[in-house]
Coordinates of C-alpha atoms in Angstrom, one line a residue:
Chain C
X110 CA 0.0 0.0 0.0
X111 CA 2.6 2.5 1.1
X112 CA 4.9 1.6 -1.8
X113 CA 2.2 2.5 -4.4
X114 CA 1.6 5.8 -2.7
X115 CA 5.2 6.7 -3.0
X116 CA 5.2 5.8 -6.6
X117 CA 2.1 7.8 -7.5
X118 CA 3.3 10.8 -5.5
X119 CA 6.6 10.6 -7.4
X120 CA 4.8 10.5 -10.7
X121 CA 2.6 13.5 -9.7
X122 CA 5.5 15.5 -8.3
X123 CA 8.2 14.8 -10.9
X124 CA 7.2 17.2 -13.7
X125 CA 6.8 20.2 -11.5
X126 CA 10.0 19.6 -9.5
X127 CA 11.9 18.8 -12.7
X128 CA 11.0 22.2 -14.1
X129 CA 11.5 24.1 -10.9
X130 CA 14.9 22.5 -10.4
X131 CA 16.1 23.0 -14.0
X132 CA 14.9 26.6 -14.5
X133 CA 14.7 28.1 -11.1
X134 CA 17.0 26.3 -8.6
X135 CA 19.9 25.1 -10.6
X136 CA 20.4 28.5 -12.4
X137 CA 20.7 30.2 -9.1
X138 CA 23.3 27.8 -7.9
X139 CA 25.1 28.3 -11.2
X140 CA 24.8 32.0 -10.8
X141 CA 26.8 31.7 -7.6
X142 CA 29.6 29.9 -9.4
X143 CA 29.5 32.4 -12.3
X144 CA 29.9 35.4 -10.0
X145 CA 33.3 34.1 -9.1
X146 CA 34.4 33.9 -12.7
X147 CA 35.3 36.1 -15.6
X148 CA 33.7 35.4 -19.0
X149 CA 32.5 37.2 -22.0
X150 CA 29.9 34.5 -23.0
X151 CA 31.7 33.8 -26.3
X152 CA 35.3 32.8 -26.0
X153 CA 36.5 29.9 -24.0
X154 CA 35.1 28.9 -20.6
X155 CA 34.4 30.9 -17.5
X156 CA 37.7 31.6 -15.7
X157 CA 37.8 31.4 -11.9
X158 CA 38.9 34.7 -10.4
X159 CA 37.7 34.4 -6.8
X160 CA 36.1 37.5 -5.3
X161 CA 37.4 40.0 -7.8
X162 CA 34.0 40.7 -9.3
X163 CA 32.6 41.5 -5.8
X164 CA 35.6 43.6 -5.0
X165 CA 35.2 45.6 -8.2
X166 CA 31.5 45.9 -7.7
X167 CA 31.7 47.3 -4.2
X168 CA 34.3 49.8 -5.4
X169 CA 32.3 50.8 -8.5
X170 CA 30.4 54.1 -8.5
X171 CA 27.9 52.9 -11.0
X172 CA 26.9 50.0 -8.8
X173 CA 26.3 52.2 -5.8
X174 CA 24.4 54.6 -7.9
X175 CA 22.1 51.8 -9.1
X176 CA 21.6 50.8 -5.4
X177 CA 20.6 54.4 -4.6
X178 CA 18.2 54.5 -7.6
X179 CA 16.6 51.3 -6.4
X180 CA 16.2 52.5 -2.8
X181 CA 14.8 55.9 -4.0
X182 CA 12.3 54.1 -6.2
X183 CA 11.2 52.0 -3.2
X184 CA 11.0 54.9 -0.8
X185 CA 8.7 56.8 -3.3
X186 CA 6.7 53.9 -4.6
X187 CA 5.7 51.9 -1.5
X188 CA 4.2 54.7 0.7
X189 CA 2.3 56.3 -2.1
X190 CA 0.8 53.1 -3.4
X191 CA -0.1 51.9 0.0
X192 CA -1.8 55.1 1.1
X193 CA -3.6 55.5 -2.2
X194 CA -4.7 51.9 -2.1
X195 CA -5.9 52.1 1.5
X196 CA -7.9 55.3 0.9
X197 CA -9.5 53.9 -2.2
X198 CA -10.4 50.7 -0.3
X199 CA -12.1 52.8 2.5
X200 CA -14.1 54.7 -0.1
X201 CA -15.1 51.4 -1.8
X202 CA -16.1 49.7 1.4
X203 CA -19.9 49.5 0.9
X204 CA -21.4 46.6 -1.0
X205 CA -23.1 48.0 -4.1
X206 CA -23.2 47.2 -7.8
X207 CA -21.5 50.5 -8.6
X208 CA -18.5 49.5 -6.4
X209 CA -17.9 46.4 -8.4
X210 CA -17.6 48.6 -11.5
X211 CA -15.2 50.9 -9.7
X212 CA -13.2 47.9 -8.5
X213 CA -12.9 46.6 -12.0
X214 CA -11.7 49.9 -13.3
X215 CA -9.2 50.4 -10.5
X216 CA -7.8 46.9 -11.0
X217 CA -7.5 47.1 -14.8
X218 CA -4.0 48.6 -15.0
X219 CA -2.7 45.7 -13.1
X220 CA -3.4 43.2 -15.8
X221 CA -2.3 45.3 -18.8
X222 CA 1.0 45.1 -20.7
X223 CA 3.7 47.3 -19.3
X224 CA 5.2 47.8 -22.8
X225 CA 1.9 49.2 -24.2
X226 CA 1.4 51.4 -21.2
X227 CA 5.0 52.6 -21.4
X228 CA 4.2 53.8 -25.0
X229 CA 1.2 55.7 -23.7
X230 CA 3.1 57.2 -20.8
X231 CA 5.9 58.2 -23.1
X232 CA 3.4 60.4 -24.8
X233 CA 1.7 61.6 -21.7
X234 CA 5.1 62.7 -20.4
X235 CA 6.2 64.2 -23.8
X236 CA 7.9 67.6 -23.0
X237 CA 6.2 69.6 -25.7
X238 CA 2.9 67.9 -26.7
X239 CA 2.4 65.6 -23.7
X240 CA -1.0 65.6 -22.1
X241 CA 0.4 66.1 -18.6
X242 CA 2.2 69.3 -19.6
X243 CA -0.9 70.5 -21.5
X244 CA -3.1 70.1 -18.4
X245 CA -0.5 71.7 -16.2
X246 CA -0.3 74.5 -18.7
X247 CA -4.0 75.2 -18.2
X248 CA -3.2 75.6 -14.5
X249 CA -0.4 78.0 -15.4
X250 CA 2.5 75.7 -14.6
X251 CA 5.5 75.7 -16.8
X252 CA 6.1 72.6 -18.9
X253 CA 8.3 70.0 -17.2
X254 CA 10.7 67.7 -19.1
X255 CA 9.5 64.7 -17.2
X256 CA 11.6 61.8 -18.5
X257 CA 14.5 64.0 -19.8
X258 CA 16.0 65.5 -16.7
X259 CA 17.9 63.7 -14.0
X260 CA 15.7 64.9 -11.2
X261 CA 12.3 64.1 -12.7
X262 CA 12.9 60.9 -14.6
X263 CA 12.7 58.5 -11.7
X264 CA 9.7 60.1 -10.0
X265 CA 7.9 60.0 -13.4
X266 CA 8.5 56.2 -13.6
X267 CA 7.4 55.8 -10.0
X268 CA 4.2 57.8 -10.7
X269 CA 3.4 55.4 -13.6
X270 CA 4.0 52.4 -11.4
X271 CA 1.7 53.8 -8.7
X272 CA -1.0 54.3 -11.3
X273 CA -0.6 50.6 -12.1
X274 CA -0.6 49.2 -8.6
X275 CA -2.9 51.4 -6.5
X276 CA -6.0 49.5 -7.7
X277 CA -4.3 46.2 -6.8
X278 CA -3.6 47.5 -3.3
X279 CA -7.1 48.7 -2.9
X280 CA -8.6 45.3 -3.8
X281 CA -6.3 43.6 -1.3
X282 CA -7.2 46.1 1.4
X283 CA -10.8 45.8 0.5
X284 CA -10.7 42.0 1.1
X285 CA -9.5 42.6 4.6
X286 CA -11.7 45.6 5.4
X287 CA -14.8 43.7 4.3
X288 CA -13.9 40.9 6.8
X289 CA -13.6 43.3 9.7
X290 CA -16.8 43.3 11.7
X291 CA -18.6 46.6 12.1
X292 CA -19.1 46.1 15.9
X293 CA -15.9 47.9 16.9
X294 CA -16.6 50.8 14.6
X295 CA -20.1 51.2 15.9
X296 CA -18.9 51.0 19.5
X297 CA -16.4 53.8 18.7
X298 CA -19.1 55.9 17.0
X299 CA -21.4 55.4 20.1
X300 CA -18.5 56.7 22.2
X301 CA -18.5 59.8 20.1
X302 CA -15.6 59.2 17.7
X303 CA -15.9 60.9 14.3
X304 CA -15.2 59.2 10.9
X305 CA -11.5 60.3 10.9
X306 CA -11.0 59.0 14.4
X307 CA -12.6 55.6 13.7
X308 CA -10.5 55.4 10.5
X309 CA -7.3 56.1 12.4
X310 CA -8.0 54.2 15.5
X311 CA -10.1 51.3 14.4
X312 CA -9.5 50.5 10.7
X313 CA -5.8 51.4 10.3
X314 CA -4.7 49.1 13.2
X315 CA -7.1 46.3 12.1
X316 CA -5.6 46.1 8.6
X317 CA -2.0 46.2 9.9
X318 CA -1.2 42.6 9.0
X319 CA -2.3 43.4 5.4
X320 CA -0.2 46.6 5.4
X321 CA 2.8 44.7 6.5
X322 CA 2.3 42.0 3.9
X323 CA 1.9 44.7 1.2
X324 CA 5.0 46.6 2.3
X325 CA 7.0 43.4 1.8
X326 CA 5.4 42.6 -1.5
X327 CA 5.7 46.0 -3.0
X328 CA 9.3 46.4 -1.8
X329 CA 10.3 43.2 -3.4
X330 CA 8.5 44.3 -6.6
X331 CA 10.8 47.4 -6.7
X332 CA 13.8 45.1 -7.2
X333 CA 12.1 43.5 -10.2
X334 CA 11.3 46.7 -12.1
X335 CA 12.7 46.4 -15.6
X336 CA 10.1 46.7 -18.4
X337 CA 9.3 50.4 -18.0
X338 CA 12.9 51.4 -17.6
X339 CA 14.0 49.4 -20.6
X340 CA 11.2 50.8 -22.9
X341 CA 11.0 54.4 -21.6
X342 CA 14.4 55.6 -20.5
X343 CA 16.9 52.8 -21.0
X344 CA 18.3 53.7 -17.6
X345 CA 19.0 57.3 -18.6
X346 CA 19.3 60.2 -18.5
X347 CA 22.8 59.8 -17.4
X348 CA 22.1 56.7 -15.2
X349 CA 19.3 58.4 -13.3
X350 CA 16.9 55.5 -13.8
X351 CA 19.4 52.6 -13.8
X352 CA 18.3 50.4 -11.0
X353 CA 20.1 47.2 -9.9
X354 CA 18.3 44.9 -12.4
X355 CA 18.9 47.3 -15.3
X356 CA 22.5 47.5 -14.2
X357 CA 22.8 43.8 -14.1
X358 CA 21.3 43.4 -17.5
X359 CA 23.5 46.0 -19.1
X360 CA 26.6 44.5 -17.6
X361 CA 25.8 40.9 -18.5
X362 CA 24.2 41.3 -21.9
X363 CA 25.5 44.6 -23.3
X364 CA 29.0 44.7 -21.8
X365 CA 29.2 40.9 -22.0
X366 CA 30.6 40.6 -18.5
X367 CA 28.7 37.5 -17.3
X368 CA 30.6 37.0 -14.1
X369 CA 30.2 40.6 -13.0
X370 CA 26.5 40.6 -13.9
X371 CA 26.2 37.4 -11.9
X372 CA 27.7 39.1 -8.9
X373 CA 25.1 41.9 -9.2
X374 CA 22.4 39.2 -9.5
X375 CA 23.6 37.7 -6.2
X376 CA 23.1 41.1 -4.5
X377 CA 19.5 41.2 -5.8
X378 CA 19.0 37.6 -4.5
X379 CA 20.5 38.4 -1.1
X380 CA 18.4 41.5 -0.6
X381 CA 15.1 39.8 -1.6
X382 CA 15.9 36.9 0.7
X383 CA 16.7 39.3 3.6
X384 CA 13.4 41.1 3.0
X385 CA 11.6 37.7 3.1
X386 CA 13.4 36.8 6.3
X387 CA 12.2 40.0 7.9
X388 CA 8.7 39.1 6.9
X389 CA 9.0 35.6 8.5
X390 CA 10.5 37.1 11.6
X391 CA 8.0 39.8 12.2
X392 CA 4.9 38.3 10.9
X393 CA 3.8 37.0 14.3
X394 CA 4.2 40.5 15.9
X395 CA 1.7 42.3 13.6
X396 CA -1.2 39.9 13.8
X397 CA -4.2 41.1 15.7
X398 CA -6.8 38.5 16.8
X399 CA -10.2 39.8 16.4
Chain I
X178 CA -31.7 49.0 4.9
X179 CA -33.0 52.1 3.1
X180 CA -30.5 54.2 1.2
X181 CA -30.7 57.9 1.9
X182 CA -29.2 60.6 -0.1
X183 CA -26.5 62.4 1.9
X184 CA -23.8 64.8 1.0
X185 CA -21.3 62.2 2.3
X186 CA -22.3 59.7 -0.3
X187 CA -22.2 62.3 -3.1
X188 CA -18.7 63.4 -2.2
X189 CA -17.6 59.8 -2.0
X190 CA -18.9 59.1 -5.5
X191 CA -17.4 62.3 -6.8
X192 CA -14.0 61.3 -5.5
X193 CA -14.3 57.8 -6.8
X194 CA -15.3 59.0 -10.2
X195 CA -12.3 61.4 -10.3
X196 CA -10.0 58.5 -9.4
X197 CA -11.6 56.2 -12.0
X198 CA -11.1 59.0 -14.6
X199 CA -7.4 59.2 -13.8
X200 CA -7.0 55.4 -13.9
X201 CA -8.9 55.1 -17.2
X202 CA -7.4 58.1 -18.9
X203 CA -4.3 56.4 -20.3
X204 CA -6.5 53.7 -21.8
X205 CA -8.9 56.1 -23.3
X206 CA -6.1 58.3 -24.7
X207 CA -4.4 55.3 -26.3
X208 CA -7.7 54.1 -27.8
X209 CA -8.7 57.5 -29.3
X210 CA -5.2 58.5 -30.3
X211 CA -4.9 55.2 -32.3
X212 CA -7.5 56.7 -34.7
X213 CA -6.0 60.2 -35.0
X214 CA -4.1 61.8 -37.8
X215 CA -0.5 62.5 -37.0
X216 CA -1.0 66.2 -37.1
X217 CA -3.8 65.8 -34.5
X218 CA -1.5 64.2 -31.9
X219 CA 1.1 66.9 -32.1
X220 CA -1.0 69.8 -30.9
X221 CA -0.5 71.9 -27.9
X222 CA -4.1 71.8 -27.0
X223 CA -5.8 68.9 -25.4
X224 CA -8.4 66.9 -27.4
X225 CA -9.3 63.4 -26.4
X226 CA -11.5 62.5 -29.4
X227 CA -10.2 62.3 -32.9
X228 CA -11.7 64.7 -35.5
X229 CA -11.6 62.1 -38.2
X230 CA -11.5 58.4 -37.5
X231 CA -8.5 57.0 -39.3
X232 CA -8.7 53.2 -39.3
X233 CA -5.6 53.1 -41.6
X234 CA -3.4 53.4 -38.5
X235 CA -4.2 49.8 -37.7
X236 CA -3.2 48.6 -41.1
X237 CA 0.0 50.8 -40.8
X238 CA 0.8 49.2 -37.5
X239 CA 0.1 45.7 -38.8
X240 CA 2.4 46.3 -41.7
X241 CA 5.2 48.2 -39.8
X242 CA 6.3 45.0 -38.2
X243 CA 5.4 41.3 -38.6
X244 CA 2.6 41.5 -36.1
X245 CA 1.0 38.4 -37.5
X246 CA 4.0 36.3 -36.4
X247 CA 4.3 38.2 -33.2
X248 CA 0.7 37.2 -32.4
X249 CA 1.3 33.6 -33.2
X250 CA 4.6 33.5 -31.2
X251 CA 2.8 35.1 -28.2
X252 CA -0.1 32.6 -28.4
X253 CA 2.2 29.6 -28.8
X254 CA 4.3 30.6 -25.8
X255 CA 1.2 31.3 -23.7
X256 CA -0.3 27.9 -24.7
X257 CA 2.8 26.0 -23.7
X258 CA 2.9 27.9 -20.4
X259 CA -0.9 27.5 -19.7
X260 CA -0.9 23.7 -20.5
X261 CA 2.3 23.0 -18.4
X262 CA 1.1 25.2 -15.5
X263 CA -2.3 23.6 -15.2
X264 CA -1.1 20.0 -15.6
X265 CA 2.1 20.1 -13.6
X266 CA 1.0 22.4 -10.9
X267 CA -2.3 20.5 -10.3
X268 CA -0.4 17.2 -10.2
X269 CA 2.0 18.4 -7.6
X270 CA -0.7 20.2 -5.7
X271 CA -2.7 17.1 -5.4
X272 CA 0.2 15.1 -4.2
X273 CA 0.8 17.6 -1.4
X274 CA -2.8 17.9 -0.5
X275 CA -4.0 14.3 -0.4
X276 CA -1.2 11.7 -0.6
X277 CA 1.0 10.6 2.2
X278 CA 4.5 9.8 1.0
X279 CA 8.0 9.7 2.3
X280 CA 9.8 13.0 2.4
X281 CA 6.7 15.1 2.0
X282 CA 7.6 17.7 4.6
X283 CA 11.1 18.1 3.2
X284 CA 9.9 18.5 -0.3
X285 CA 7.2 21.0 0.8
X286 CA 9.7 23.2 2.6
X287 CA 12.0 23.0 -0.4
X288 CA 9.2 24.3 -2.5
X289 CA 8.5 27.1 0.0
X290 CA 12.1 28.1 -0.2
X291 CA 11.9 28.2 -4.0
X292 CA 9.0 30.5 -3.9
X293 CA 11.1 33.3 -2.4
X294 CA 14.0 33.0 -4.8
X295 CA 13.7 35.9 -7.3
X296 CA 13.8 34.6 -10.9
X297 CA 15.9 37.6 -11.8
X298 CA 18.8 36.0 -10.1
X299 CA 18.4 33.0 -12.4
X300 CA 18.2 34.9 -15.6
X301 CA 21.8 34.9 -16.7
X302 CA 22.4 31.2 -16.3
X303 CA 19.0 30.5 -17.8
X304 CA 20.1 32.3 -20.9
X305 CA 23.3 30.2 -21.1
X306 CA 21.2 27.1 -20.6
X307 CA 18.8 28.1 -23.4
X308 CA 21.7 28.7 -25.6
X309 CA 23.2 25.3 -24.9
X310 CA 19.9 23.5 -25.4
X311 CA 19.2 25.4 -28.6
X312 CA 16.1 27.1 -27.2
X313 CA 17.0 30.6 -28.3
X314 CA 14.4 31.9 -30.7
X315 CA 11.9 29.1 -30.0
X316 CA 8.5 29.1 -28.4
X317 CA 9.6 26.6 -25.8
X318 CA 12.5 28.8 -25.0
X319 CA 10.3 31.8 -24.5
X320 CA 8.0 29.7 -22.2
X321 CA 10.6 27.9 -20.3
X322 CA 10.8 30.1 -17.3
X323 CA 7.1 30.1 -16.8
X324 CA 6.3 26.4 -17.0
X325 CA 5.6 25.9 -13.3
X326 CA 5.0 28.4 -10.5
X327 CA 5.1 27.6 -6.9
X328 CA 2.3 30.0 -6.2
X329 CA 0.0 28.1 -8.5
X330 CA 0.8 24.9 -6.7
X331 CA -0.2 26.5 -3.4
X332 CA -3.4 27.9 -4.8
X333 CA -4.5 24.5 -6.2
X334 CA -3.3 22.7 -3.0
X335 CA -5.7 24.9 -1.1
X336 CA -8.6 23.8 -3.3
X337 CA -7.7 20.1 -3.3
X338 CA -7.4 20.1 0.5
X339 CA -11.1 21.1 0.7
X340 CA -12.2 18.0 -1.2
X341 CA -13.7 15.6 1.4
X342 CA -11.6 12.6 2.1
X343 CA -14.7 10.4 2.0
X344 CA -15.1 11.2 -1.7
X345 CA -11.6 10.0 -2.4
X346 CA -11.9 7.0 -0.2
X347 CA -15.0 5.8 -1.9
X348 CA -13.4 6.2 -5.3
X349 CA -10.5 4.2 -4.0
X350 CA -12.8 1.5 -2.8
X351 CA -14.4 1.4 -6.2
X352 CA -11.1 0.4 -7.5
X353 CA -9.6 3.7 -8.8
X354 CA -5.8 4.1 -8.5
X355 CA -4.4 7.2 -7.0
X356 CA -3.8 8.7 -10.4
X357 CA -7.3 7.9 -11.5
X358 CA -8.7 9.5 -8.4
X359 CA -6.7 12.6 -9.3
X360 CA -8.0 12.7 -12.9
X361 CA -11.6 11.7 -12.3
X362 CA -12.4 13.1 -8.8
X363 CA -10.0 15.8 -7.8
X364 CA -9.6 17.7 -11.1
X365 CA -13.4 18.0 -11.9
X366 CA -13.9 19.3 -8.3
X367 CA -11.4 22.0 -8.7
X368 CA -12.5 23.6 -12.0
X369 CA -12.7 27.1 -10.6
X370 CA -9.2 27.2 -9.3
X371 CA -7.9 25.5 -12.5
X372 CA -9.5 28.3 -14.5
X373 CA -7.8 30.9 -12.3
X374 CA -4.4 29.2 -12.7
X375 CA -4.9 29.0 -16.4
X376 CA -5.9 32.6 -16.6
X377 CA -3.1 33.9 -14.4
X378 CA -0.5 31.8 -16.4
X379 CA -1.9 33.2 -19.6
X380 CA -1.6 36.7 -18.3
X381 CA 1.9 36.2 -17.0
X382 CA 3.1 34.7 -20.3
X383 CA 1.3 37.3 -22.4
X384 CA 2.8 40.2 -20.5
X385 CA 6.2 38.6 -19.9
X386 CA 8.9 41.0 -21.0
X387 CA 12.4 40.6 -19.7
X388 CA 12.9 36.9 -20.5
X389 CA 11.4 36.9 -24.0
X390 CA 13.4 40.1 -24.7
X391 CA 16.6 38.2 -23.9
X392 CA 15.9 34.9 -25.5
X393 CA 14.8 36.2 -28.9
X394 CA 17.1 38.1 -31.2
X395 CA 15.4 37.9 -34.6
X396 CA 12.2 39.7 -35.4
X397 CA 10.2 36.7 -36.7
X398 CA 10.6 34.9 -33.4
X399 CA 9.6 37.8 -31.1
X400 CA 6.5 38.0 -29.1
X401 CA 4.0 40.9 -29.2
X402 CA 5.5 42.8 -26.3
X403 CA 9.0 42.7 -27.7
X404 CA 7.8 43.5 -31.2
X405 CA 6.1 46.6 -29.8
X406 CA 9.2 47.6 -27.9
X407 CA 11.2 47.8 -31.1
X408 CA 8.5 49.9 -32.7
X409 CA 8.7 52.5 -29.9
X410 CA 11.4 55.0 -30.2
X411 CA 11.1 57.6 -27.5
X412 CA 11.6 60.4 -29.9
X413 CA 9.8 58.8 -32.9
X414 CA 7.8 61.8 -34.0
X415 CA 5.4 61.0 -36.7
X416 CA 4.5 57.4 -35.8
X417 CA 2.6 58.0 -32.6
X418 CA -0.9 57.1 -33.8
X419 CA 0.5 53.9 -35.4
X420 CA 2.2 53.0 -32.1
X421 CA -1.0 53.6 -30.2
X422 CA -2.8 51.4 -32.7
X423 CA -0.2 48.6 -32.1
X424 CA -0.6 49.1 -28.3
X425 CA -4.4 48.7 -28.6
X426 CA -3.9 45.5 -30.7
X427 CA -1.8 44.1 -27.9
X428 CA -4.0 45.1 -25.0
X429 CA -7.3 44.0 -26.5
X430 CA -7.2 40.3 -25.8
X431 CA -6.1 40.8 -22.2
X432 CA -8.7 43.5 -21.6
X433 CA -11.5 41.4 -23.0
X434 CA -10.4 38.4 -20.9
X435 CA -10.3 40.6 -17.8
X436 CA -13.7 42.2 -18.4
X437 CA -15.5 38.9 -18.9
X438 CA -13.6 36.8 -16.4
X439 CA -12.7 39.3 -13.8
X440 CA -14.2 37.0 -11.1
X441 CA -11.3 34.6 -11.6
X442 CA -8.7 37.3 -11.9
X443 CA -9.6 39.0 -8.6
X444 CA -10.0 35.7 -6.9
X445 CA -6.5 34.6 -7.9
X446 CA -5.0 37.9 -7.1
X447 CA -6.7 38.0 -3.7
X448 CA -5.4 34.6 -2.8
X449 CA -2.0 35.7 -3.9
X450 CA -2.2 38.4 -1.4
X451 CA -3.6 36.4 1.4
X452 CA -1.5 33.3 0.7

């Protein structure tokens, strides 16, 4: 009996684990090895050079700039998206037919192709004819060269990403808010709390596990931003939008420095793992039993 | 409960409508600009609607690049991904949900660990692997990084666990093997989640960018996303309406799927959040 179970489990598990191992796990191990080598992808074999790639990387100005860009991106993107998503969820919190329509609309950017949306936003941000500058012009604001200056390029990309993800956050928050019973809120209202007070003292604390989970999710997402940058700015102007992933890509596939690119990839891996660790460690502290 | 008109409700709806307008604006702009004359796009005033509807832009877009083969390549890669995801993930999910076997806990934690590994850290070796296996510029090569996702296994495992054990036991007593139970009892009882997995896999594959961008280097093998990327030149003046038409062509299938099947989308996304 037991033997047959093992066999059928093996048959059922084999394809999934084979794919996961071959295309997810093994490449990451190989990436570790590659990061200790020097190779241009074409001639000969990877040559072992020890920690040289890491040493060069930690001394490189470009690398640290890409770290700063990634951190800046995260610092702008996560709070705006969370706050926007939460406020939308609070507004959406009554069950009506119209709210389902709103929800569909808010969620729609999340499923659309980033390349197509990058094309649209390239035009919205166009310095001369772009819609954003036209509208700002009506308000008497001077045109801004959104994607073309060092100071505004990154915030412009972040703004577009917020546009994409706010609805997603709102839907996740809504799921939690709808599960929260109204008793506490009513009790607070009977005690004379106004809407803002109930929002701050009842709803915000009650959704804190969701908030925590979203912070982790969105932060990790920031380390995976590639499409918009590749289509809209190619990391420019002057490196102002080159995040870690774009830096890795250009080193490995444009400069053909596989080993060095691998070392940058390891940095991404370690950071994402550390963020996940933080989640596992702190998860138990942010749970509220209702 | 009776609904009463209050100022609060009115303000709430005004704010929501304003937000919806901001969210929808890029889509509307794309759609209407795709019918405009070039001279209409490059004006310093703001007009959403085109003055004349120029359908020629769509033909121009279709002819500017081999969009026919982009479409076929995208669909091929998506099909491979959807078939593998639904088959392989449901199989593994069933084993974890309903079968006792040696080393189950170990394999399960191994899989948990794999879920948090970012695929970006695997992308360079994956490219080298694709090169060695001759998968560069093939549909399987484009799909190879999206064949199985741990998240989908979790989602399906959750569903399979809710199938009553009695149902499985009685099928076993009727003489079904474990694998037959999976095929004839478990899968038919998990249709909703299977649909969600299929849909999410399709979406991921359709919108996938970085990997297909790397693993294709000739136009006839590229997917829609990559094809569009090569059409867009940030300073390409006169081609904007054509590019908007191409963007609309790419978005249309996904938008239609989303509007009609949004129940499954939102369900899947919510589970992804709650885990």
